[in-house]
XYZ file of C-alpha atoms in Angstrom:
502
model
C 15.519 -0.045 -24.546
C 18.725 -1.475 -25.301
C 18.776 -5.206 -25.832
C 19.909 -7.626 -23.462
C 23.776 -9.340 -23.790
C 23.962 -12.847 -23.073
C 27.228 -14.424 -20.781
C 29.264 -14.827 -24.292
C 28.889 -11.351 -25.579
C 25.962 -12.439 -27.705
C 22.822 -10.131 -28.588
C 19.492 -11.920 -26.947
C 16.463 -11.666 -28.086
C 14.921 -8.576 -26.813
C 11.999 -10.930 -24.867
C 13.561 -14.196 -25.080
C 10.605 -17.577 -25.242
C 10.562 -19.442 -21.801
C 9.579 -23.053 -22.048
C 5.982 -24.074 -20.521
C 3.994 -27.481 -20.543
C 0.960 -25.629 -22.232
C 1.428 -22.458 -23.303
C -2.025 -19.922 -22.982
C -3.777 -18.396 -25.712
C -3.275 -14.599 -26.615
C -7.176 -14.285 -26.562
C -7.279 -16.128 -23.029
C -4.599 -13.512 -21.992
C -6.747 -10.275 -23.613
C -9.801 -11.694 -21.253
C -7.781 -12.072 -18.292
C -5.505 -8.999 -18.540
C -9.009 -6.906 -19.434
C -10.629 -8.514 -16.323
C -7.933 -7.800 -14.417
C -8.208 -4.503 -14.854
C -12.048 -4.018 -14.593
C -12.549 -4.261 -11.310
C -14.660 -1.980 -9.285
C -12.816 0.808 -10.812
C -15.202 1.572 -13.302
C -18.040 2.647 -11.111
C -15.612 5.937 -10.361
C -14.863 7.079 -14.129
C -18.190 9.162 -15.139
C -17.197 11.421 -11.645
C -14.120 11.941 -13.235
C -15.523 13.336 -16.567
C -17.672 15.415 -14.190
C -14.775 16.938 -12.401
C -12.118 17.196 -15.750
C -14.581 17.636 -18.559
C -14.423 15.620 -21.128
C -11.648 16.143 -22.757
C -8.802 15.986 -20.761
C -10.823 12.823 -19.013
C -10.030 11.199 -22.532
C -6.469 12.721 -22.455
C -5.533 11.299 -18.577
C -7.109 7.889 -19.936
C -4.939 8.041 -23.125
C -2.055 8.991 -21.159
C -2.539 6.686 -18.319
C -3.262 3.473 -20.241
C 0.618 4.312 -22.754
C 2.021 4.437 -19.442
C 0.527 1.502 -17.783
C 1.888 -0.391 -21.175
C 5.449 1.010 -20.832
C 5.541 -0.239 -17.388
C 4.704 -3.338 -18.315
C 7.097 -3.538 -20.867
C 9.726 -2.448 -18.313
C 8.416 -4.684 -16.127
C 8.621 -8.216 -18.979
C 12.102 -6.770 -20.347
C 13.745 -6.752 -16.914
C 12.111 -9.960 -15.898
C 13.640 -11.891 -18.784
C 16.903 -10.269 -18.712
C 17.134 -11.719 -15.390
C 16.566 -15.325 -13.435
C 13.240 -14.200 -11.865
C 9.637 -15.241 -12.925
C 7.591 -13.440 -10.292
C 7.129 -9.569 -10.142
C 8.414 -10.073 -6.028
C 11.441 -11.455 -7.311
C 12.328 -9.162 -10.206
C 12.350 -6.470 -7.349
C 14.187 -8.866 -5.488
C 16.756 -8.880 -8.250
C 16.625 -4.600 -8.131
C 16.518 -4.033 -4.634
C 17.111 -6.868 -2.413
C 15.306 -8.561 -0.103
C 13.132 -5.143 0.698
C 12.002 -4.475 -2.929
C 10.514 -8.071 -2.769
C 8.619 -7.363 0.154
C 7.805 -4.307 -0.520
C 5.813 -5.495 -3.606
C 4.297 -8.779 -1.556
C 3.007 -6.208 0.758
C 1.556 -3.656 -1.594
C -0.015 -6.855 -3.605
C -1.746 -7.869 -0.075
C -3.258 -4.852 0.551
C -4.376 -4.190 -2.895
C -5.768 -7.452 -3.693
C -7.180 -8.760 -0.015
C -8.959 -5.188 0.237
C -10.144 -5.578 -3.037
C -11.808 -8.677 -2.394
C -12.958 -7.686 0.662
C -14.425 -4.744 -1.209
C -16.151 -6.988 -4.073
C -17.942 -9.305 -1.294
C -19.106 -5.983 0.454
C -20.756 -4.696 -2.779
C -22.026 -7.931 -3.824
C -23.916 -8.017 -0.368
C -25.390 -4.542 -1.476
C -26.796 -5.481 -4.406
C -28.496 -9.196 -3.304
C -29.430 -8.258 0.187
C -28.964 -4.119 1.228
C -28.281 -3.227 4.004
C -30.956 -2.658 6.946
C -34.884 -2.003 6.213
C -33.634 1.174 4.113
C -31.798 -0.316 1.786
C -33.379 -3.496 0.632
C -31.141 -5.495 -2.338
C -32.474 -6.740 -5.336
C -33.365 -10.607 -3.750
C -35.116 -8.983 -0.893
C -37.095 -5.950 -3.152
C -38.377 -9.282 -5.570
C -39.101 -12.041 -3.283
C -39.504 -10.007 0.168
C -36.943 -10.026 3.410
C -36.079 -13.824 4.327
C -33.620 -16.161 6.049
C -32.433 -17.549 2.631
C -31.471 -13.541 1.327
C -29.780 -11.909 4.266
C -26.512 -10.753 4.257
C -24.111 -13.273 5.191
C -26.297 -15.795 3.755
C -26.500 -14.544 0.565
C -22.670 -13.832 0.493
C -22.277 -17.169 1.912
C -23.780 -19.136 -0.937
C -21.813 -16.923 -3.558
C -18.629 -17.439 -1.912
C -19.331 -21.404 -1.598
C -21.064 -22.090 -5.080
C -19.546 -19.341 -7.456
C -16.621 -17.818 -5.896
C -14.503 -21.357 -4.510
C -15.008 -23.629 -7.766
C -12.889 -20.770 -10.084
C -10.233 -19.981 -7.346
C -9.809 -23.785 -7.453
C -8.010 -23.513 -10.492
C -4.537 -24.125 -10.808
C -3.450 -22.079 -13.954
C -4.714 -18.461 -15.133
C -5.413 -19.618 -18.508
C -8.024 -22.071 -17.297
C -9.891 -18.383 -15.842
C -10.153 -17.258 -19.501
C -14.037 -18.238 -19.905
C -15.113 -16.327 -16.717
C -12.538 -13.501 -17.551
C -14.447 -13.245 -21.414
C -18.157 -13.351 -19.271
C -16.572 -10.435 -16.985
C -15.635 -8.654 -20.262
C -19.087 -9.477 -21.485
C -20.930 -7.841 -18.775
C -19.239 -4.785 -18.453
C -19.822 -4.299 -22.355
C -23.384 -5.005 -21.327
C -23.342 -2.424 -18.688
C -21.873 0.030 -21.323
C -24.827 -0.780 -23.785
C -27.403 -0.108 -20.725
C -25.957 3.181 -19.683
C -25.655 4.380 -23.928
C -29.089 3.081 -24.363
C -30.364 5.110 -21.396
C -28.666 8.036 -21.807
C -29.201 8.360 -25.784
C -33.129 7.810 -24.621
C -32.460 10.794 -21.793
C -30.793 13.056 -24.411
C -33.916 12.063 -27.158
C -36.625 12.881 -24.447
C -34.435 16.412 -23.887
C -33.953 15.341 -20.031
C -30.110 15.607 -20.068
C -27.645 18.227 -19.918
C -24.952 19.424 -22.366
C -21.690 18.210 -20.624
C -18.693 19.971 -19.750
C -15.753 19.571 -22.400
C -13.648 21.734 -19.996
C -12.914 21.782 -16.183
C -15.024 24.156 -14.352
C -12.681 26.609 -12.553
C -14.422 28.180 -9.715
C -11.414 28.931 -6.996
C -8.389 27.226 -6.146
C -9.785 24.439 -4.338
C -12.259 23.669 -7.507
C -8.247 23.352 -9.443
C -6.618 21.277 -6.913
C -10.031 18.822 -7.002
C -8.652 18.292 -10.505
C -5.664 15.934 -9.509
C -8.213 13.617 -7.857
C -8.710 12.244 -11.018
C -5.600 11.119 -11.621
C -5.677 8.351 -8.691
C -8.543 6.904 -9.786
C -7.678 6.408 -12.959
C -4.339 5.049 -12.007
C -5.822 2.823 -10.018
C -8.532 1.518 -12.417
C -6.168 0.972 -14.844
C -3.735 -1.299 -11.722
C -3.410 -5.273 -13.488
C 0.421 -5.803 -12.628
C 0.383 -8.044 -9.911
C -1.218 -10.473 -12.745
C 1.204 -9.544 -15.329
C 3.853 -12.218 -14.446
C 1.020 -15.129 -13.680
C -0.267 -14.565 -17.054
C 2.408 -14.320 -19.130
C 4.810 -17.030 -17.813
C 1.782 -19.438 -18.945
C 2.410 -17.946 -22.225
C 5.745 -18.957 -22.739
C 6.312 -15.688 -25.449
C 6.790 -12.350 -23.830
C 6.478 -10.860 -26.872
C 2.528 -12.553 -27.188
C 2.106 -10.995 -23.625
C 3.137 -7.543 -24.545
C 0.784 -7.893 -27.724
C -2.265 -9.000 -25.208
C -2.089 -6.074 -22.820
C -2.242 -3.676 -25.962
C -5.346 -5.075 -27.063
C -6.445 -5.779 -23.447
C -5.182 -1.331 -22.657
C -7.290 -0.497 -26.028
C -10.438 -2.467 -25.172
C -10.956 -1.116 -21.064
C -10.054 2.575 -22.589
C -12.763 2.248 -24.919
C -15.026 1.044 -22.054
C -14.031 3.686 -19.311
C -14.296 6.448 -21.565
C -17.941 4.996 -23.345
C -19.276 4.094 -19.683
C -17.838 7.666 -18.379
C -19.459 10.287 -21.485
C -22.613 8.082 -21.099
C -23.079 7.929 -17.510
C -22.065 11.793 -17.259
C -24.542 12.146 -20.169
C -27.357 10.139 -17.818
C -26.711 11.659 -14.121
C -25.259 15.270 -15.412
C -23.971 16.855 -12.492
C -25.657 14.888 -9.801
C -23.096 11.599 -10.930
C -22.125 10.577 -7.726
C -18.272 8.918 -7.358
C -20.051 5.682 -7.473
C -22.180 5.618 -10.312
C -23.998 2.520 -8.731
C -25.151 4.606 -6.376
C -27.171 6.922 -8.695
C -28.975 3.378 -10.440
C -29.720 2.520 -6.817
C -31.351 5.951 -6.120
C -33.285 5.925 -9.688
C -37.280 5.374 -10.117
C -39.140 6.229 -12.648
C -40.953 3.912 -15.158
C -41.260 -0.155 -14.683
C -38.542 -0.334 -17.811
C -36.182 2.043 -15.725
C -36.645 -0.026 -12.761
C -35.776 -3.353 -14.576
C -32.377 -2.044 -16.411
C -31.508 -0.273 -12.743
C -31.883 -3.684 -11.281
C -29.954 -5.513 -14.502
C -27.497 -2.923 -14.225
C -26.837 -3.803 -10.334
C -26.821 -7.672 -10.821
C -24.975 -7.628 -14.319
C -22.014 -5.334 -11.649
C -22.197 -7.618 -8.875
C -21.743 -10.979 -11.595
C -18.887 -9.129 -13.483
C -17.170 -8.701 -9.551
C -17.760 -12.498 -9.298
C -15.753 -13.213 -11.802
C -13.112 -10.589 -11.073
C -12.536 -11.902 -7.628
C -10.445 -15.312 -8.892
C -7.929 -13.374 -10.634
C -7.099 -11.063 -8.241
C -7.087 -14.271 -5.215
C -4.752 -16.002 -7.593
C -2.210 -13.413 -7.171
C -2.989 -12.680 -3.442
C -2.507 -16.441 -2.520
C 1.049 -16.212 -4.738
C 2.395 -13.893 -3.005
C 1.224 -15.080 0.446
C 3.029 -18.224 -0.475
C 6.522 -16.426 -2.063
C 6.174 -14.047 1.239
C 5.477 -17.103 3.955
C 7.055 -20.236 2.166
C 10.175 -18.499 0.063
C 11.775 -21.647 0.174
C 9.363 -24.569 -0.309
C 9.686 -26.339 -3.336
C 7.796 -27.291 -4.649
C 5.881 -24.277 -5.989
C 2.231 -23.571 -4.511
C 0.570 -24.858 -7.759
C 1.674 -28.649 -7.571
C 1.329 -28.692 -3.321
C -1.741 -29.846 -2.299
C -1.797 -28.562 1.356
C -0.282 -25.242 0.645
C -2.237 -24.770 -2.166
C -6.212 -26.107 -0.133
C -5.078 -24.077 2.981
C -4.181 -20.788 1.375
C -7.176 -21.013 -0.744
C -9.566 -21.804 2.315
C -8.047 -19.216 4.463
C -8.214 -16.320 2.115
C -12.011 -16.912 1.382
C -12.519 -17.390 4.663
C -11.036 -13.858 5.653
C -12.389 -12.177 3.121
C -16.367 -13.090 3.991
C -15.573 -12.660 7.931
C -14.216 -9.119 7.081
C -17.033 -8.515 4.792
C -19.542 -9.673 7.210
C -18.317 -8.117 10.134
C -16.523 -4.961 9.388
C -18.123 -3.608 6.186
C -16.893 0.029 7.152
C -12.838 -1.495 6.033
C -14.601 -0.323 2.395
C -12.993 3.135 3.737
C -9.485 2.294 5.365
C -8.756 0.106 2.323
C -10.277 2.821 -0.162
C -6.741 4.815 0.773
C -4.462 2.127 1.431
C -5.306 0.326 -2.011
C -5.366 3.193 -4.129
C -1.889 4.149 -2.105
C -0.336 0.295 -3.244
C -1.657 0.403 -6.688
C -0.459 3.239 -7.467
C 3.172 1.563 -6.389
C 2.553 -1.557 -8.165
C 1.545 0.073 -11.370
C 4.246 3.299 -11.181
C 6.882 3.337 -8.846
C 7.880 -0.084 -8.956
C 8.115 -0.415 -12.561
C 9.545 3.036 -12.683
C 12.204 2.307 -10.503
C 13.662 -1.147 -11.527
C 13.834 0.652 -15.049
C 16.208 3.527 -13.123
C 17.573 1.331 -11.122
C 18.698 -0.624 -14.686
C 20.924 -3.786 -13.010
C 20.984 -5.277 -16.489
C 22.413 -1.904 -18.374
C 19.538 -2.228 -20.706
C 17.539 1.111 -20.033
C 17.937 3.855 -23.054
C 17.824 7.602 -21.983
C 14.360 7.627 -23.112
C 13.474 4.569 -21.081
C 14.619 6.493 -18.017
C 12.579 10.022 -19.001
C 9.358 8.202 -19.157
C 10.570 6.159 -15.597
C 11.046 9.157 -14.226
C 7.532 10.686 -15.325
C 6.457 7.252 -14.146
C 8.027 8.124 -10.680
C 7.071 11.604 -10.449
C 2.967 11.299 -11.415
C 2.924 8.457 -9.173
C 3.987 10.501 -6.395
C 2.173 13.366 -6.934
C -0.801 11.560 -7.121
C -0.116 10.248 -3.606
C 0.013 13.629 -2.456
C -2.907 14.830 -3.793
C -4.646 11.725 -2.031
C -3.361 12.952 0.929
C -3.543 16.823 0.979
C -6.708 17.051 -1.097
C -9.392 17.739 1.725
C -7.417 20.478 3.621
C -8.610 21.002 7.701
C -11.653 18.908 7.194
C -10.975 15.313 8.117
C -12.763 11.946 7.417
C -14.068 10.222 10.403
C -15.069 7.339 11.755
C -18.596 7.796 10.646
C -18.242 9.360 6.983
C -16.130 10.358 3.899
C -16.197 13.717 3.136
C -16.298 14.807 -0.342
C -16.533 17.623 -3.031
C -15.134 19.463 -0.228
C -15.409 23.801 -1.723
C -14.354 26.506 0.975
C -15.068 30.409 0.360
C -14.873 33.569 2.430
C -16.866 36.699 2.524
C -14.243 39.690 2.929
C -15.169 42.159 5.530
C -17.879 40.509 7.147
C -15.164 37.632 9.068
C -17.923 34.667 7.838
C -16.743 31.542 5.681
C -18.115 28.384 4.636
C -17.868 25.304 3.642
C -20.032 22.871 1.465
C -19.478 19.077 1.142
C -20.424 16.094 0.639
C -20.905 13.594 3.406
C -20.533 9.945 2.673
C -22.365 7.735 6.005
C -20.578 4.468 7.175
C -23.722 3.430 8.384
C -27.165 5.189 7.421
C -28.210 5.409 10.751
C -29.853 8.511 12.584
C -27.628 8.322 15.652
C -24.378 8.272 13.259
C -25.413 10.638 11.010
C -25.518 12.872 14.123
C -22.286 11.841 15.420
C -20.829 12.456 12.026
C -21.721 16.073 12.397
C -20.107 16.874 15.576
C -16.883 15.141 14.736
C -16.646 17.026 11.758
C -18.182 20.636 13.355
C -16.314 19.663 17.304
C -13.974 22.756 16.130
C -15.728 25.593 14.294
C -17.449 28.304 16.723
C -20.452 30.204 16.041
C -21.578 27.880 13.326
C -25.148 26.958 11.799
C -25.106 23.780 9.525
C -27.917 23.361 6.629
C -28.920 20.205 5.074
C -29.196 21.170 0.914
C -30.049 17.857 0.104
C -30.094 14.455 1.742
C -29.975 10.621 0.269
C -29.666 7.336 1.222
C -26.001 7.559 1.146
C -24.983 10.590 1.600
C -25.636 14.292 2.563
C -24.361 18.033 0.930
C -24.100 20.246 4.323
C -23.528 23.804 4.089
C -21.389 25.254 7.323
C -21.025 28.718 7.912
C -19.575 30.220 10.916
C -17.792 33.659 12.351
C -13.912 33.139 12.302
């Protein structure tokens, strides 16, 4: 990329310093970038080593993680070649008054459903849900007032979750951004430790290095991957709130290296060695497969230090990503107040109220959102870390982009989209419904005789016998002459094999 020219004619720098009262620490910005980036998405990488194999699972990270750092290089060159200091306005600056609200909304969705998201699985782990999933407070100290549900997630949102998204600056996160950090290396150090003792005891199998290719729909299941690592690998809508406090773009562009180097390490380690533990059983949520575990009283105290270290490291997640939620709620609502939301008090109490507030309602009282903002999340990330960045480098305003700045926007562009479309396409005639996800969806025919089949994976809402049986017919409402057997059945989900006469 070209530098930028100045009004006189003169070269810039290529990042030029902005002045700040205190500028943050490049460690303080490796923490926060890195727990940015952590979020819940690393529950979904060993079920993407079982799907790719393990090579080209380290080859999508690889790939995914240079891009993700290109964008964001696009995304700090643009910003200081123009006036804007916010990722809404350096769209603004691109394309209007729509490119700003286009990324205001996509940072909404992404951030309030992830928080909504974190409170949900923090629930899970303290208190369960129902007598048939009891959480970790209720399976130590028995089912009482103090460890339900919404008190439980009450007295984490009050006492843990509202001092840290009192803070004014990012920087002042960095701590609980290098305990986040912390506990996901500790997770990483469980999961090795188990599965080296697994592969020792000879109770593990050899892993795939190499998709399994069974028929086409086994090949297209291979582009899943891609959205899931895209989206575990989403930080932008922090990128501008972090380094602004930094003063040097250049420092910033130095932390999210180290910050892209250290989570790759971590996805890949926590994907080989989870694949290595659960083989081929790895469910898309490993948590799941810790939660469904037994064995000796050793096992059952790492499952249960594996759950609460997970639901600490989402405690500490959650600030960051309401820092840059209330932001944008501010930019989008109050464009014009001055001053800005940091030094009002009112703006700044009632935002912050508000979007805690929402977030444990939702939580509390419509736990089953996990699965409308499962799509529309991974749909926004995948715009916020991509197409955005992708396109303001096309778009080039400034005159700065090189050609090969605009090849890798347009790769940018085009693997965004296509991941899209395989989020879309990827499960055929069989629908989700109200009920369930459906999963590892494989579809085969037996010339000559007129019968097919399917075999999936059913995901339950609720685990319920009444809407396990609803989830059935919605699914089966259309097939004819059909006889559905259950292969195996868990606390979460079910693997149903249909086969009927076309």
């Amino acid at each position: 990329m070209a530098p930028a020219n100045s009004g006189t004619g003169d070269e810039a720098p290529l990042l030029p310093d902005i002045v700040v009262g205190k500028r943050a620490s490049i460690p303080g910005a490796v923490f926060n970038v890195a727990t940015s980036i952590i979020g819940a998405g690393i529950m979904s990488i060993p079920a993407t080593l079982k799907v790719l194999g393990v090579f080209p699972a380290f080859v999508l990270i690889a790939v995914i993680a240079f891009l993700v750092d290109i964008s964001v290089e696009f995304m700090l060159r643009f910003t200081y070649s123009g006036e804007s200091r916010t990722y809404a306005g350096l769209m603004r600056e691109s394309f209007g008054k729509a490119g700003s609200v286009a990324v205001q909304i996509a940072v909404m969705i992404t951030n309030l459903g992830c928080l909504i998201i974190y409170l949900i699985i923090i629930g899970d782990v303290l208190s369960g849900k129902g007598v048939d999933h009891l959480g970790v407070l209720q399976e130590w100290f028995g089912i009482h007032w103090w460890n339900l549900r919404p008190v439980a997630i009450l007295f984490i949102v009050v006492f843990v979750m509202l001092p840290l998204v009192l803070f004014r600056r990012v920087e002042s996160l960095w701590l609980s951004s290098a305990v986040s950090v912390f506990l996901a290396v500790v997770f990483v150090g469980i999961c090795s430790v188990m599965a080296i003792t697994a592969l020792v005891k000879g109770e593990t199998i050899t892993p795939r290095l190499v998709p399994q290719l069974d028929n086409g729909t086994s090949f297209f299941n291979l582009f899943t991957a891609v959205p899931v690592i895209v989206t575990a690998f989403t930080f932008h809508f922090n990128v501008h709130a972090i380094g602004v406090e930094m003063g040097k773009p250049a420092d910033m562009l130095y932390a999210v290296k180290i910050a892209l180097v250290l989570c790759a390490a971590i996805y890949f380690s926590i994907g080989i060695f989870g694949y290595l533990l659960f083989g081929d059983s790895t469910m898309d949520d490993i948590l799941v497969n810790f939660d469904q575990s037994s064995g000796s009283a050793i096992n059952l105290l790492l499952n249960d230090v594996v759950r609460l270290s997970y639901a600490f490291h989402l405690m500490l997640v959650f600030p960051l990503l309401n820092f840059s939620l209330r932001t944008n709620i501010d930019e989008f609502l109050f464009s014009t107040k001055k001053p800005v939301l940091a030094a009002n008090n009112k703006r700044f109490l009632v935002l912050t109220f508000a979007l805690l507030a929402l977030a444990y309602v939702a939580a509390i009282a419509i736990p089953s959102i996990w699965y409308f903002f499962q799509f529309m999340g991974s749909t926004s990330a995948v715009c916020l870390a991509f197409i955005f960045p992708g396109a303001i480098a096309l778009r080039d305003i400034h005159g700065i982009s090189t050609a090969r700045d605009k090849i890798i926007a347009g790769i940018m562009v085009t693997l965004a989209f296509l991941s899209l479309l395989t989020c879309k396409t990827i499960k055929g005639n069989i629908k989700d419904v109200e009920f369930c996800r459906v999963e590892d969806l494989e579809y085969s025919t037996h010339p000559g005789s007129g019968e097919s089949c399917y075999k999936m994976t059913l995901k339950f809402v609720d685990l319920s016998s009444d809407v396990v049986g609803k989830s059935f017919k919605l699914i089966l409402h259309e097939v004819t002459d059909f006889s559905d057997f259950l292969i195996e059945r868990s606390m979460y989900d079910a693997v149903v094999q249909i086969n009927w006469t076309s």
